[in-house]
Amino acid sequence: MIFPLLLACLLPPPTGQTSAPIIAITHARIIDGTGGPTIPDGVMLIQRGKILAVGPSSSTAVPNGAVIRDYSGKTIIPGLIDMHVHLDEVISPEAFPLFGVTSVRDVGSRLVTIQRLRSLAAKGNAMPRIFWMGRNIDEGKP
């Protein structure tokens, strides 16, 4: 089963803590997307939505006080990009991140749709990053 990094970054901090905790995702298979070797038993350290460190469990220290999430049997991959969507026709765009799609390229929805979705994202709703190509980028018959 694949769990994108985005979901790990959206975990809420423990109540009562004033500074952002370090989240340690442990024992995950990590594929970094660079073509390098997979880390079969890895650790990823995250704070404030930023990756601090990634490496094998045997050599990546988890700081004291970190919030530990055991991802045994799960895989972390980079966010996926859907390069051809029409958000005017998507019933639940907030579902994209649930399936690892962190960015989309919209190829023709109305500007009002894009503005509404970006507004929802600004309010904290889970939404992919939207790259909007505009309407009618071609003319005539395809």
Short mmCIF file of C-alpha atoms in Angstrom, two decimals:
data_model
loop_
_atom_site.label_atom_id
_atom_site.label_comp_id
_atom_site.label_asym_id
_atom_site.label_seq_id
_atom_site.Cartn_x
_atom_site.Cartn_y
_atom_site.Cartn_z
CA MET A 1 0.00 0.00 0.00
CA ILE A 2 1.35 3.45 -0.89
CA PHE A 3 1.08 6.37 1.55
CA PRO A 4 2.28 9.71 0.17
CA LEU A 5 4.43 12.07 2.15
CA LEU A 6 1.64 14.63 2.06
CA LEU A 7 -0.49 12.60 4.45
CA ALA A 8 2.39 12.38 6.90
CA CYS A 9 2.87 16.14 6.78
CA LEU A 10 -0.80 16.74 7.53
CA LEU A 11 -0.72 14.90 10.85
CA PRO A 12 -1.80 17.31 13.62
CA PRO A 13 0.71 18.17 16.35
CA PRO A 14 0.02 16.77 19.81
CA THR A 15 -2.16 19.08 21.90
CA GLY A 16 -0.42 21.34 24.39
CA GLN A 17 2.82 21.70 22.43
CA THR A 18 3.75 25.23 21.47
CA SER A 19 6.59 24.43 19.07
CA ALA A 20 6.15 22.22 16.06
CA PRO A 21 7.14 18.65 16.87
CA ILE A 22 9.46 16.59 14.77
CA ILE A 23 7.53 13.72 13.20
CA ALA A 24 9.58 10.57 12.73
CA ILE A 25 8.16 8.14 10.21
CA THR A 26 9.94 4.89 10.90
CA HIS A 27 10.35 1.49 9.25
CA ALA A 28 8.94 2.61 5.89
CA ARG A 29 10.12 1.61 2.45
CA ILE A 30 11.25 4.92 0.90
CA ILE A 31 11.43 5.59 -2.82
CA ASP A 32 12.87 9.07 -3.41
CA GLY A 33 12.08 9.33 -7.12
CA THR A 34 15.65 10.14 -8.17
CA GLY A 35 16.38 6.68 -9.54
CA GLY A 36 18.54 5.84 -6.54
CA PRO A 37 18.11 2.63 -4.60
CA THR A 38 15.01 2.10 -2.48
CA ILE A 39 15.55 2.31 1.27
CA PRO A 40 13.80 -0.86 2.51
CA ASP A 41 13.70 0.15 6.21
CA GLY A 42 13.86 3.91 6.32
CA VAL A 43 13.29 6.88 8.57
CA MET A 44 11.95 10.27 7.50
CA LEU A 45 12.06 13.24 9.87
CA ILE A 46 9.57 16.06 9.22
CA GLN A 47 8.98 19.37 10.98
CA ARG A 48 6.54 22.09 9.91
CA GLY A 49 5.90 20.26 6.62
CA LYS A 50 9.62 20.21 5.71
CA ILE A 51 11.73 17.08 5.39
CA LEU A 52 14.70 17.30 7.76
CA ALA A 53 16.34 13.95 7.07
CA VAL A 54 15.82 10.68 5.21
CA GLY A 55 17.88 7.55 5.58
CA PRO A 56 18.13 3.95 6.69
CA SER A 57 16.79 3.14 10.15
CA SER A 58 20.19 1.75 11.11
CA SER A 59 21.96 5.10 10.61
CA THR A 60 19.32 7.86 10.94
CA ALA A 61 18.88 9.03 14.52
CA VAL A 62 15.39 9.89 15.76
CA PRO A 63 15.58 12.90 18.11
CA ASN A 64 14.29 12.61 21.67
CA GLY A 65 10.73 13.88 21.90
CA ALA A 66 9.88 13.17 18.26
CA VAL A 67 6.37 11.95 17.47
CA ILE A 68 6.97 8.46 16.10
CA ARG A 69 4.75 6.97 13.41
CA ASP A 70 5.50 3.33 12.58
CA TYR A 71 5.03 2.79 8.84
CA SER A 72 6.08 -0.87 8.80
CA GLY A 73 4.80 -2.47 5.60
CA LYS A 74 4.07 0.90 3.98
CA THR A 75 5.83 2.86 1.25
CA ILE A 76 6.60 6.58 1.00
CA ILE A 77 6.91 8.05 -2.48
CA PRO A 78 7.16 11.59 -3.85
CA GLY A 79 3.87 13.29 -4.64
CA LEU A 80 2.37 12.40 -8.01
CA ILE A 81 1.30 14.92 -10.67
CA ASP A 82 -1.79 14.42 -12.84
CA MET A 83 -0.95 16.30 -16.02
CA HIS A 84 -4.42 16.31 -17.58
CA VAL A 85 -7.47 17.15 -15.46
CA HIS A 86 -10.61 19.20 -15.91
CA LEU A 87 -11.43 20.39 -12.38
CA ASP A 88 -14.82 21.68 -13.59
CA GLU A 89 -15.73 18.00 -13.99
CA VAL A 90 -14.18 16.63 -10.78
CA ILE A 91 -16.69 15.99 -8.01
CA SER A 92 -14.16 15.72 -5.14
CA PRO A 93 -10.83 17.41 -5.91
CA GLU A 94 -9.87 17.04 -2.24
CA ALA A 95 -9.53 13.30 -2.94
CA PHE A 96 -6.41 13.80 -5.10
CA PRO A 97 -4.02 14.01 -2.10
CA LEU A 98 -5.58 10.88 -0.59
CA PHE A 99 -4.28 8.97 -3.60
CA GLY A 100 -0.84 10.62 -3.60
CA VAL A 101 -1.60 13.25 -6.26
CA THR A 102 -0.15 16.45 -4.81
CA SER A 103 -0.29 18.55 -8.00
CA VAL A 104 -2.55 18.75 -11.05
CA ARG A 105 -2.38 20.54 -14.38
CA ASP A 106 -5.85 21.75 -15.32
CA VAL A 107 -6.27 22.02 -19.07
CA GLY A 108 -9.41 24.06 -19.47
CA SER A 109 -11.61 24.68 -16.45
CA ARG A 110 -13.20 28.05 -15.82
CA LEU A 111 -11.19 30.58 -13.80
CA VAL A 112 -13.98 30.79 -11.20
CA THR A 113 -13.52 27.07 -10.46
CA ILE A 114 -9.77 27.46 -10.02
CA GLN A 115 -10.21 30.50 -7.75
CA ARG A 116 -12.75 28.66 -5.59
CA LEU A 117 -10.47 25.64 -5.16
CA ARG A 118 -7.42 27.77 -4.41
CA SER A 119 -9.49 29.64 -1.81
CA LEU A 120 -10.42 26.34 -0.15
CA ALA A 121 -6.76 25.32 -0.11
CA ALA A 122 -5.80 28.65 1.49
CA LYS A 123 -8.30 27.90 4.27
CA GLY A 124 -6.54 24.63 5.02
CA ASN A 125 -8.59 22.15 3.00
CA ALA A 126 -6.53 19.33 1.53
CA MET A 127 -6.22 20.16 -2.14
CA PRO A 128 -3.58 19.49 -4.81
CA ARG A 129 -1.40 22.33 -6.04
CA ILE A 130 -3.14 23.59 -9.19
CA PHE A 131 -1.35 24.60 -12.35
CA TRP A 132 -4.00 26.15 -14.60
CA MET A 133 -3.40 26.25 -18.35
CA GLY A 134 -6.38 28.51 -19.05
CA ARG A 135 -9.26 28.05 -21.40
CA ASN A 136 -9.18 27.59 -25.17
CA ILE A 137 -5.45 27.20 -25.58
CA ASP A 138 -6.08 25.88 -29.06
CA GLU A 139 -8.45 26.81 -31.85
CA GLY A 140 -10.31 24.88 -34.47
CA LYS A 141 -10.67 21.16 -34.76
CA PRO A 142 -8.15 19.02 -32.87
#
